[in-house]
PDB file of C-alpha atoms in Angstrom:
ATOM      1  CA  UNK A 126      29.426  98.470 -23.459  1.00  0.00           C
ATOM      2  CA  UNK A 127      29.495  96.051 -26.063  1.00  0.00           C
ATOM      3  CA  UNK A 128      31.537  97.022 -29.508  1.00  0.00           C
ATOM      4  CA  UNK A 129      31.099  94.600 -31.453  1.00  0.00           C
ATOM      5  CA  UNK A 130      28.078  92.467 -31.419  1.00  0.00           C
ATOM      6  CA  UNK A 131      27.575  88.702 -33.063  1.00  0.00           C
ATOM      7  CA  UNK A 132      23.913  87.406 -33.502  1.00  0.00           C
ATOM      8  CA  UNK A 133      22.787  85.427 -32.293  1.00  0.00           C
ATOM      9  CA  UNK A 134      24.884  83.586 -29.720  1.00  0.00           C
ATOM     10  CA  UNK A 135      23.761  79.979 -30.396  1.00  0.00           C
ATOM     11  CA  UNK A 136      22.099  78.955 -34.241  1.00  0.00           C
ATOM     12  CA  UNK A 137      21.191  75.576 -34.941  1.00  0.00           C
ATOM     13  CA  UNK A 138      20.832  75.002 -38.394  1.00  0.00           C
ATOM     14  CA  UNK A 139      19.976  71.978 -40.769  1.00  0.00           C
ATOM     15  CA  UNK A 140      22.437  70.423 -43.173  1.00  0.00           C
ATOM     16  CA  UNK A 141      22.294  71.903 -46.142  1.00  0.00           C
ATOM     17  CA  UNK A 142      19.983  74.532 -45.340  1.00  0.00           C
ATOM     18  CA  UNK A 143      21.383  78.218 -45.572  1.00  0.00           C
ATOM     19  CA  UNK A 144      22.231  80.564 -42.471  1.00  0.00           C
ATOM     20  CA  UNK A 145      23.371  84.003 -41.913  1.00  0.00           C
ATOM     21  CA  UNK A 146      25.263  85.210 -38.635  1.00  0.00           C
ATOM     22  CA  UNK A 147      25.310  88.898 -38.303  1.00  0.00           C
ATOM     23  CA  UNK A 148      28.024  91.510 -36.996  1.00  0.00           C
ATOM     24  CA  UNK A 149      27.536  95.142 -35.836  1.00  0.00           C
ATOM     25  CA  UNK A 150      30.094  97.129 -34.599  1.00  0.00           C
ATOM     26  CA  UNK A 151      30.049 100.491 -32.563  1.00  0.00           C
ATOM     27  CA  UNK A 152      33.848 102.112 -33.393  1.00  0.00           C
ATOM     28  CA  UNK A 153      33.574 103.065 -36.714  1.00  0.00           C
ATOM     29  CA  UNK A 154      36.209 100.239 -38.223  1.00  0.00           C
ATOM     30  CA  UNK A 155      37.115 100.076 -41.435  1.00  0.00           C
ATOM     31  CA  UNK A 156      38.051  97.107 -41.376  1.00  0.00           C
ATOM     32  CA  UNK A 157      35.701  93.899 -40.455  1.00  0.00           C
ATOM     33  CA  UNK A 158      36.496  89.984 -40.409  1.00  0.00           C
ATOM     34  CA  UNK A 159      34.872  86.803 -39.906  1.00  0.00           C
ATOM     35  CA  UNK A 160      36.864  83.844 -38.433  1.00  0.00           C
ATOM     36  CA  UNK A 161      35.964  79.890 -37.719  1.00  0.00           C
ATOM     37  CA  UNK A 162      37.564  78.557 -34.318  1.00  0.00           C
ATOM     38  CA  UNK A 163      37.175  74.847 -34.447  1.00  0.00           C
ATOM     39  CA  UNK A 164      37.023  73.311 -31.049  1.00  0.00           C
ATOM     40  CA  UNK A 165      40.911  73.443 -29.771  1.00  0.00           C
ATOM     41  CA  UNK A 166      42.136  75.964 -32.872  1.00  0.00           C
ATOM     42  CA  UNK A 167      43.325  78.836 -33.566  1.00  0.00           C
ATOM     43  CA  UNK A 168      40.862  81.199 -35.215  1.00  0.00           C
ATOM     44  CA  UNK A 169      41.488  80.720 -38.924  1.00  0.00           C
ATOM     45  CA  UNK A 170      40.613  83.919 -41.110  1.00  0.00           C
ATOM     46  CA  UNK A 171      38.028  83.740 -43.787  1.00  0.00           C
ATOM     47  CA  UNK A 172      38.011  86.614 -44.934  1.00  0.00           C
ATOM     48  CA  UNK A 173      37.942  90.115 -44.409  1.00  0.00           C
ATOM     49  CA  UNK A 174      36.509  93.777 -45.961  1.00  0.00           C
ATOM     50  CA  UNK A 175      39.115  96.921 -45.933  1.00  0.00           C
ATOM     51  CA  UNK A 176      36.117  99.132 -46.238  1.00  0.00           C
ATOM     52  CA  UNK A 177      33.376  97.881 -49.266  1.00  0.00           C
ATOM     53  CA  UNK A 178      36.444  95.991 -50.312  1.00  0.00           C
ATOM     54  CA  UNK A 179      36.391  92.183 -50.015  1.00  0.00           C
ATOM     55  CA  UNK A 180      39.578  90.098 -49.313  1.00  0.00           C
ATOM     56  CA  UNK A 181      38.837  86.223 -50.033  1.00  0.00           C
ATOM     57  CA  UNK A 182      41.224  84.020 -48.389  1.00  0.00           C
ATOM     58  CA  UNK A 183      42.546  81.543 -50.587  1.00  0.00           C
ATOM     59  CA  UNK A 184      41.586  78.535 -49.264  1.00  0.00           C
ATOM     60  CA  UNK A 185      38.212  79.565 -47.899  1.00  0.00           C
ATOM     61  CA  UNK A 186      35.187  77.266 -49.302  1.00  0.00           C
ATOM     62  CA  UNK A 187      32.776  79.233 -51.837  1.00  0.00           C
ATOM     63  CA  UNK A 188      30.073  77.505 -49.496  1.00  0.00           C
ATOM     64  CA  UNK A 189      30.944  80.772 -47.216  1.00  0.00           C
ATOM     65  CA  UNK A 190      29.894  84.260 -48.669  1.00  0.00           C
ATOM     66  CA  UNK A 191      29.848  87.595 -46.779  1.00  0.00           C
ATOM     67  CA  UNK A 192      28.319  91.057 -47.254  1.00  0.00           C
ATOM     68  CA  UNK A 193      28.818  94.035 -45.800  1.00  0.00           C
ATOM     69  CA  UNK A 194      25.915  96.593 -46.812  1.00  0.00           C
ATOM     70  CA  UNK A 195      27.639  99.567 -44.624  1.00  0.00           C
ATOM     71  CA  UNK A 196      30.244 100.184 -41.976  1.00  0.00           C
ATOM     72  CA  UNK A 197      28.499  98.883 -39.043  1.00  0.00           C
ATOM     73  CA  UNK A 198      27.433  95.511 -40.392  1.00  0.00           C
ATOM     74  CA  UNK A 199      28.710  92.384 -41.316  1.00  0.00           C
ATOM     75  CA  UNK A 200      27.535  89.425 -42.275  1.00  0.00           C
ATOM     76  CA  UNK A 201      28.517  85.610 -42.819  1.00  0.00           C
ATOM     77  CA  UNK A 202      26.346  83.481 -44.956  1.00  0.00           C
ATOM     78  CA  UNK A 203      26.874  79.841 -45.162  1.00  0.00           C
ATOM     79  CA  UNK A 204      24.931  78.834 -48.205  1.00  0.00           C
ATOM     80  CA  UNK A 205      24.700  75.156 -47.412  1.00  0.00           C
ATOM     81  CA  UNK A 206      26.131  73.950 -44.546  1.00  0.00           C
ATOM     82  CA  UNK A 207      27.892  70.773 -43.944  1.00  0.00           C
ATOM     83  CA  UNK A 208      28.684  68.900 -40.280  1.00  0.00           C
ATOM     84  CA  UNK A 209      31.967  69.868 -41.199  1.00  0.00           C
ATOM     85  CA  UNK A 210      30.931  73.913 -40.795  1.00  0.00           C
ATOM     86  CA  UNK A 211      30.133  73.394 -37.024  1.00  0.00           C
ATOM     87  CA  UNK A 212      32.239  76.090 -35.371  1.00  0.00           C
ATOM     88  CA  UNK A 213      32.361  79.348 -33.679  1.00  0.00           C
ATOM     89  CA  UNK A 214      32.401  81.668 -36.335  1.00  0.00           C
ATOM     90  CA  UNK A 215      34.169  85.183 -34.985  1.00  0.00           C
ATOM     91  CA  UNK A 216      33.800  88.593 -36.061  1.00  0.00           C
ATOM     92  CA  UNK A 217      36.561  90.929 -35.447  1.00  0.00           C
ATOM     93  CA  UNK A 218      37.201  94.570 -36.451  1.00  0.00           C
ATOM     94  CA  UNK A 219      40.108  96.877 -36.674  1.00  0.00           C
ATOM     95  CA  UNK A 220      41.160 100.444 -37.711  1.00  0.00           C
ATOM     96  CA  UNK A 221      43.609  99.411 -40.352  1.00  0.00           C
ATOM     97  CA  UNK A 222      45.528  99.242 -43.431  1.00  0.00           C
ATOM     98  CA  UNK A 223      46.929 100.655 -46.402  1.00  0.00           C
ATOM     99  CA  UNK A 224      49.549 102.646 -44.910  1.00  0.00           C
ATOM    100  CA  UNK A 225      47.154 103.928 -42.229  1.00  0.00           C
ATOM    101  CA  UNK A 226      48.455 102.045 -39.380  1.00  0.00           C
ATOM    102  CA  UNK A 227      47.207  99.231 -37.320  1.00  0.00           C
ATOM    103  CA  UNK A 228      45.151  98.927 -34.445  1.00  0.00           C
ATOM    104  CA  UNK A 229      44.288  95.811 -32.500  1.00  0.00           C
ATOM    105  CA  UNK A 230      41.320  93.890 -33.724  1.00  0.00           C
ATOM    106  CA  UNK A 231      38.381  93.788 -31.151  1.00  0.00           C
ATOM    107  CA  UNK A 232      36.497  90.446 -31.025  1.00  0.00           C
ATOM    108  CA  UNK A 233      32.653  90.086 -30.537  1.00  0.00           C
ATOM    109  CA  UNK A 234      31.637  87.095 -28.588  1.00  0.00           C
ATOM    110  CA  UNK A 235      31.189  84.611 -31.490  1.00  0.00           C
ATOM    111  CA  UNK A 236      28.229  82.422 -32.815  1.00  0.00           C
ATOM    112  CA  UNK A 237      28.626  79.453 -32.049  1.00  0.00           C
ATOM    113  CA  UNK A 238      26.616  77.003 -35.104  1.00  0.00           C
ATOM    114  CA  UNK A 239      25.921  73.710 -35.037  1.00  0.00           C
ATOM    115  CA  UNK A 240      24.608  71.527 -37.853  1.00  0.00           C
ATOM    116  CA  UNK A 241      22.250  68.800 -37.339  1.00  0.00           C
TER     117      UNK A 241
ATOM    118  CA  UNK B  72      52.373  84.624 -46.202  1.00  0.00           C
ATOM    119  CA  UNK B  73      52.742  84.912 -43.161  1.00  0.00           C
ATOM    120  CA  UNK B  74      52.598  82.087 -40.612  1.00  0.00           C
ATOM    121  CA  UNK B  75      52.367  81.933 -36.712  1.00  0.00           C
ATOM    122  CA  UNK B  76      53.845  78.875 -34.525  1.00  0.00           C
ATOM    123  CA  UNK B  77      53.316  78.123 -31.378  1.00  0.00           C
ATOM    124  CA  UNK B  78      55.162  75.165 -29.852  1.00  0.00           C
ATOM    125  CA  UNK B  79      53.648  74.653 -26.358  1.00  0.00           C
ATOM    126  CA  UNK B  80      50.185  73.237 -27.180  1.00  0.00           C
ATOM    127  CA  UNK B  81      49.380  72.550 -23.811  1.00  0.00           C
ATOM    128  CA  UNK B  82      50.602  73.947 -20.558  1.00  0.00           C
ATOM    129  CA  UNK B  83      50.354  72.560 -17.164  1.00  0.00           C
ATOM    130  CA  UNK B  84      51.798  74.455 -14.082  1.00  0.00           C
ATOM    131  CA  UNK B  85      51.044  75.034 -10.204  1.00  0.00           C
ATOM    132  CA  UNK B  86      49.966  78.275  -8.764  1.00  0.00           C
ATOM    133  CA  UNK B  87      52.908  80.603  -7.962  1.00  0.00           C
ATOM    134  CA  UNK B  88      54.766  78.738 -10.967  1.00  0.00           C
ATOM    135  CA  UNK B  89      56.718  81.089 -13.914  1.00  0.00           C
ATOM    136  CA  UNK B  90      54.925  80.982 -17.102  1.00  0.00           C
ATOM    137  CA  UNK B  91      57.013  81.258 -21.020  1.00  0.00           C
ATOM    138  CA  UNK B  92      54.749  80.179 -24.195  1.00  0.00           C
ATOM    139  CA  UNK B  93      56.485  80.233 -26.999  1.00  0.00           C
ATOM    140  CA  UNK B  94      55.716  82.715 -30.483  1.00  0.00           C
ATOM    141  CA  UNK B  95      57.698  82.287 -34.198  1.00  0.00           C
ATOM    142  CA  UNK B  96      56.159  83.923 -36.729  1.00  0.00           C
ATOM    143  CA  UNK B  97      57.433  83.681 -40.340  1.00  0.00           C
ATOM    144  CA  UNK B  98      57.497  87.143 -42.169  1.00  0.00           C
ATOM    145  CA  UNK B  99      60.645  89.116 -43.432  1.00  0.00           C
ATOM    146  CA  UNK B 100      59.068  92.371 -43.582  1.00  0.00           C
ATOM    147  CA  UNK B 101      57.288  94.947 -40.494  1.00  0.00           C
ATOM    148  CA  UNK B 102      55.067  93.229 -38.335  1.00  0.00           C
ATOM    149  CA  UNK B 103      52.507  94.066 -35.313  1.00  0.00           C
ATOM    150  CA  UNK B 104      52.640  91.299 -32.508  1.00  0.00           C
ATOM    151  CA  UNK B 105      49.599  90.652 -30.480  1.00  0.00           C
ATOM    152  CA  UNK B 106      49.015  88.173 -27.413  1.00  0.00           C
ATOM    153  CA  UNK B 107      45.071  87.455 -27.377  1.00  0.00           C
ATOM    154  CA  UNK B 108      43.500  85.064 -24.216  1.00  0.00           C
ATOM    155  CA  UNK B 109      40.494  83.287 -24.631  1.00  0.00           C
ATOM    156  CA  UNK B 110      39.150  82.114 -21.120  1.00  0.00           C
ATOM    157  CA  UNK B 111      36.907  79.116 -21.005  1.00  0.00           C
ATOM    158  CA  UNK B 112      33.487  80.487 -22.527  1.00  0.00           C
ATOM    159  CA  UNK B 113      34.160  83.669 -23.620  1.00  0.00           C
ATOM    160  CA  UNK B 114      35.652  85.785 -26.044  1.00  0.00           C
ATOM    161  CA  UNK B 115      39.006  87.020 -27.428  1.00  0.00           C
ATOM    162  CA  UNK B 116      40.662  89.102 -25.468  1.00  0.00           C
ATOM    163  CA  UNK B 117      44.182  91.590 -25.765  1.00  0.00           C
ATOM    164  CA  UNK B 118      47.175  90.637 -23.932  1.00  0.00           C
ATOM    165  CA  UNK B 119      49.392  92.673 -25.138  1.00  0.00           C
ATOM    166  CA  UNK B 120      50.969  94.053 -28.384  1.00  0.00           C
ATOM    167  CA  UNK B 121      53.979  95.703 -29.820  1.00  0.00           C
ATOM    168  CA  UNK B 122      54.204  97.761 -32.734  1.00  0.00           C
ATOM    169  CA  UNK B 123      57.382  99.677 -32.704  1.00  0.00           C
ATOM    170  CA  UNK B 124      60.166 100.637 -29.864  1.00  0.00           C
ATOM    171  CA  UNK B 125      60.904  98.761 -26.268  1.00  0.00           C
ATOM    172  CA  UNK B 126      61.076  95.234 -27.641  1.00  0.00           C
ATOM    173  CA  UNK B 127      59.734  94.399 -23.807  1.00  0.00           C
ATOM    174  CA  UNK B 128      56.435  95.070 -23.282  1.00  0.00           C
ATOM    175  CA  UNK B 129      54.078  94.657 -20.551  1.00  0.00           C
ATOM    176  CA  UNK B 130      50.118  93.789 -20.701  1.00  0.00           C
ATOM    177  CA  UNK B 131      47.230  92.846 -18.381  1.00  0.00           C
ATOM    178  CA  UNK B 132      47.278  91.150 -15.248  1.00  0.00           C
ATOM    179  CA  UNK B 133      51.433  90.955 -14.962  1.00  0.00           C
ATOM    180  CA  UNK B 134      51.475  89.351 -18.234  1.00  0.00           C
ATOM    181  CA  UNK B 135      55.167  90.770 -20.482  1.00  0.00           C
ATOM    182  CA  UNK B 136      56.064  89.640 -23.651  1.00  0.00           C
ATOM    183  CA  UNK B 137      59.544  90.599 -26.134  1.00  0.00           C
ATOM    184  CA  UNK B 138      60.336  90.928 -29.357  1.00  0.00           C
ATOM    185  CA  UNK B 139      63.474  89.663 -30.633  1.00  0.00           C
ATOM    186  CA  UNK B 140      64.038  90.665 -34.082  1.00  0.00           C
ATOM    187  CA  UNK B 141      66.764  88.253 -34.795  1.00  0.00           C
ATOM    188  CA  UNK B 142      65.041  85.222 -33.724  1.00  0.00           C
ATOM    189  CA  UNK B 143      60.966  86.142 -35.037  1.00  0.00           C
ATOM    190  CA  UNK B 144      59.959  85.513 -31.520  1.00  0.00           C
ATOM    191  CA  UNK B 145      57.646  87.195 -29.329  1.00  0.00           C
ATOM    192  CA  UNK B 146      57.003  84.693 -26.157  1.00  0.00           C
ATOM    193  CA  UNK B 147      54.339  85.843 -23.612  1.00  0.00           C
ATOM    194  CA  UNK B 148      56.160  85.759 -19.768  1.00  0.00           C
ATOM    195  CA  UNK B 149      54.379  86.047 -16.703  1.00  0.00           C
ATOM    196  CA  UNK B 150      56.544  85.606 -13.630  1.00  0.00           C
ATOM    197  CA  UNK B 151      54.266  83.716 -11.279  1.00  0.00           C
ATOM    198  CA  UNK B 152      50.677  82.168 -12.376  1.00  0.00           C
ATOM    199  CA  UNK B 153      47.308  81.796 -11.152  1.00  0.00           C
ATOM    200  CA  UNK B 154      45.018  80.158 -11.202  1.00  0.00           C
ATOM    201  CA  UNK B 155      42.412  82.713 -12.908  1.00  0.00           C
ATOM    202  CA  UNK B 156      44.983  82.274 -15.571  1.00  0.00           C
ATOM    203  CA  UNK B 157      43.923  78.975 -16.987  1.00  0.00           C
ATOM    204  CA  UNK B 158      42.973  79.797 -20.544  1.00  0.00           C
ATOM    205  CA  UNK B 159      43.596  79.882 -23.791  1.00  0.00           C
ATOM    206  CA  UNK B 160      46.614  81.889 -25.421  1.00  0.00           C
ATOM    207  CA  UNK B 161      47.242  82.631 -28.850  1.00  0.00           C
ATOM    208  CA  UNK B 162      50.035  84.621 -30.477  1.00  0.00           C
ATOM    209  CA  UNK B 163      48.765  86.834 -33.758  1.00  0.00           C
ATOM    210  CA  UNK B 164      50.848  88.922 -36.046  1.00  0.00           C
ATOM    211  CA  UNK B 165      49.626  91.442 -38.397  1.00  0.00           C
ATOM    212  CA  UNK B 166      51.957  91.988 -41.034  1.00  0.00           C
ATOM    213  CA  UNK B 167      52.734  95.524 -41.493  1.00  0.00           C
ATOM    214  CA  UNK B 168      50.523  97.743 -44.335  1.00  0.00           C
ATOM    215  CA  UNK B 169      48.325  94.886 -44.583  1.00  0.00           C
ATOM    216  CA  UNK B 170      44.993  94.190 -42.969  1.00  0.00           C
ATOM    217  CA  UNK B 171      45.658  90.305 -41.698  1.00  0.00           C
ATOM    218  CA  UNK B 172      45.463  89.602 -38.567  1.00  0.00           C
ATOM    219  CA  UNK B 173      47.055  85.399 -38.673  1.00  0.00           C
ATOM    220  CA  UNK B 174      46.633  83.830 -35.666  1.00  0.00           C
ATOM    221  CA  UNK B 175      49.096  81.284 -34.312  1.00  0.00           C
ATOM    222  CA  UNK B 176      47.755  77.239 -33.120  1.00  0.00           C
ATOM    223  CA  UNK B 177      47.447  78.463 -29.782  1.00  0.00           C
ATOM    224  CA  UNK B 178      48.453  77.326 -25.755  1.00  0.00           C
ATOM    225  CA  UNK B 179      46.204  76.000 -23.901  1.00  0.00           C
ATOM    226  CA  UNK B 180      47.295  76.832 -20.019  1.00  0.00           C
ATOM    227  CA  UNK B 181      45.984  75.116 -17.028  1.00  0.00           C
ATOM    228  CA  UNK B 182      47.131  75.931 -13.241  1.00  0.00           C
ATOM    229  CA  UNK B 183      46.683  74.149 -10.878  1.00  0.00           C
ATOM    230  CA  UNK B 184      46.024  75.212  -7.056  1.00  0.00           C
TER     231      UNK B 184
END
């Protein structure tokens, strides 16, 4: 049973041309994030939403937006993507935070996006 | 901020072979430790993690891992490999009363029949 679902698996976009990759998760998470693993990386951290709250991280490009219209979705929007951008983008969620203790995060299967 | 490092980027051993990857994390405050795998083509998956008491503690498929305080380390063990085990590891620490969940560069493991 799937728990946290990325769509779609493969998206082919064109430079420049926005894209949205979506995230739904089944456990009721407060908290949801969206990674990019480069080939050979760690997963680096985008950002992330503590409920309808949005944590930028610092060095993330403004190119990358995100919205999260209720608890069981997510989404990533890349507003105009560059060859650079070609990754699997992860979503992740946890039950976390703010003095309410930690849980692991759970990891969909990714999207993987290439730019042509 | 936090930081994870991970020295071994890329692991080669034979079946039957005894397996240490190495974890430093820099925080000076509470942390979570996780041990995630990535296996060729599909997705992140938990180890094993420690969040409070027995420093040594033990995950999937024979797979251990401890926490030393003292020296920020939390290396992933597993006394004798297979070959099933060629993947990717990664070391992640979550920093404790935040909501981060850093990642580390990641060891790439292959093992050989």
């Amino acid at each position: 049973d799937a728990m946290v679902i990325q769509n779609p698996r493969y998206q082919v976009t064109q430079f420049g041309k926005p894209v949205t990759l979506s995230c739904s998760q089944t456990l009721n998470h407060n908290v949801m994030y969206w990674y990019q693993q480069k080939s050979s990386q760690a997963p680096k951290l985008l950002f992330h939403y503590y409920d309808k709250d949005f944590n930028n991280e610092a060095d993330t490009p403004d190119n990358f937006q995100s919205r999260r219209p209720n608890t069981s979705f997510c989404f990533l929007d890349i507003r105009s993507p560059g060859l650079g951008d070609a990754a699997m983008y992860l979503c992740a969620t946890s039950s976390a935070g703010q003095g309410r203790g930690y849980t692991e995060a759970f990891f969909g299967q990714g999207t993987r996006l290439t730019v042509v | 901020a936090q930081s994870v490092s991970q020295h071994n980027h890329h692991v080669i051993l034979s079946e039957a072979a005894s397996l240490e990857l190495g974890c430093n994390y820099s925080y000076g405050g509470t942390v979570n430790l996780f041990w995630y795998v990535q296996y060729p083509g599909q997705h992140l998956q938990l180890l094993l993690k420690y969040f409070s008491g027995d420093p040594l503690v033990k995950g999937i498929k024979g797979f251990e891992a401890e926490f030393i305080k003292s020296k920020f380390s939390f290396n992933l063990r597993k006394p004798s490999v297979q070959w099933s085990d060629t993947a990717e590891y990664f070391c992640a620490v979550n920093a404790y009363n935040t909501d981060k969940l850093i990642f580390g560069t990641g060891t790439r493991l292959q093992v050989f029949p």
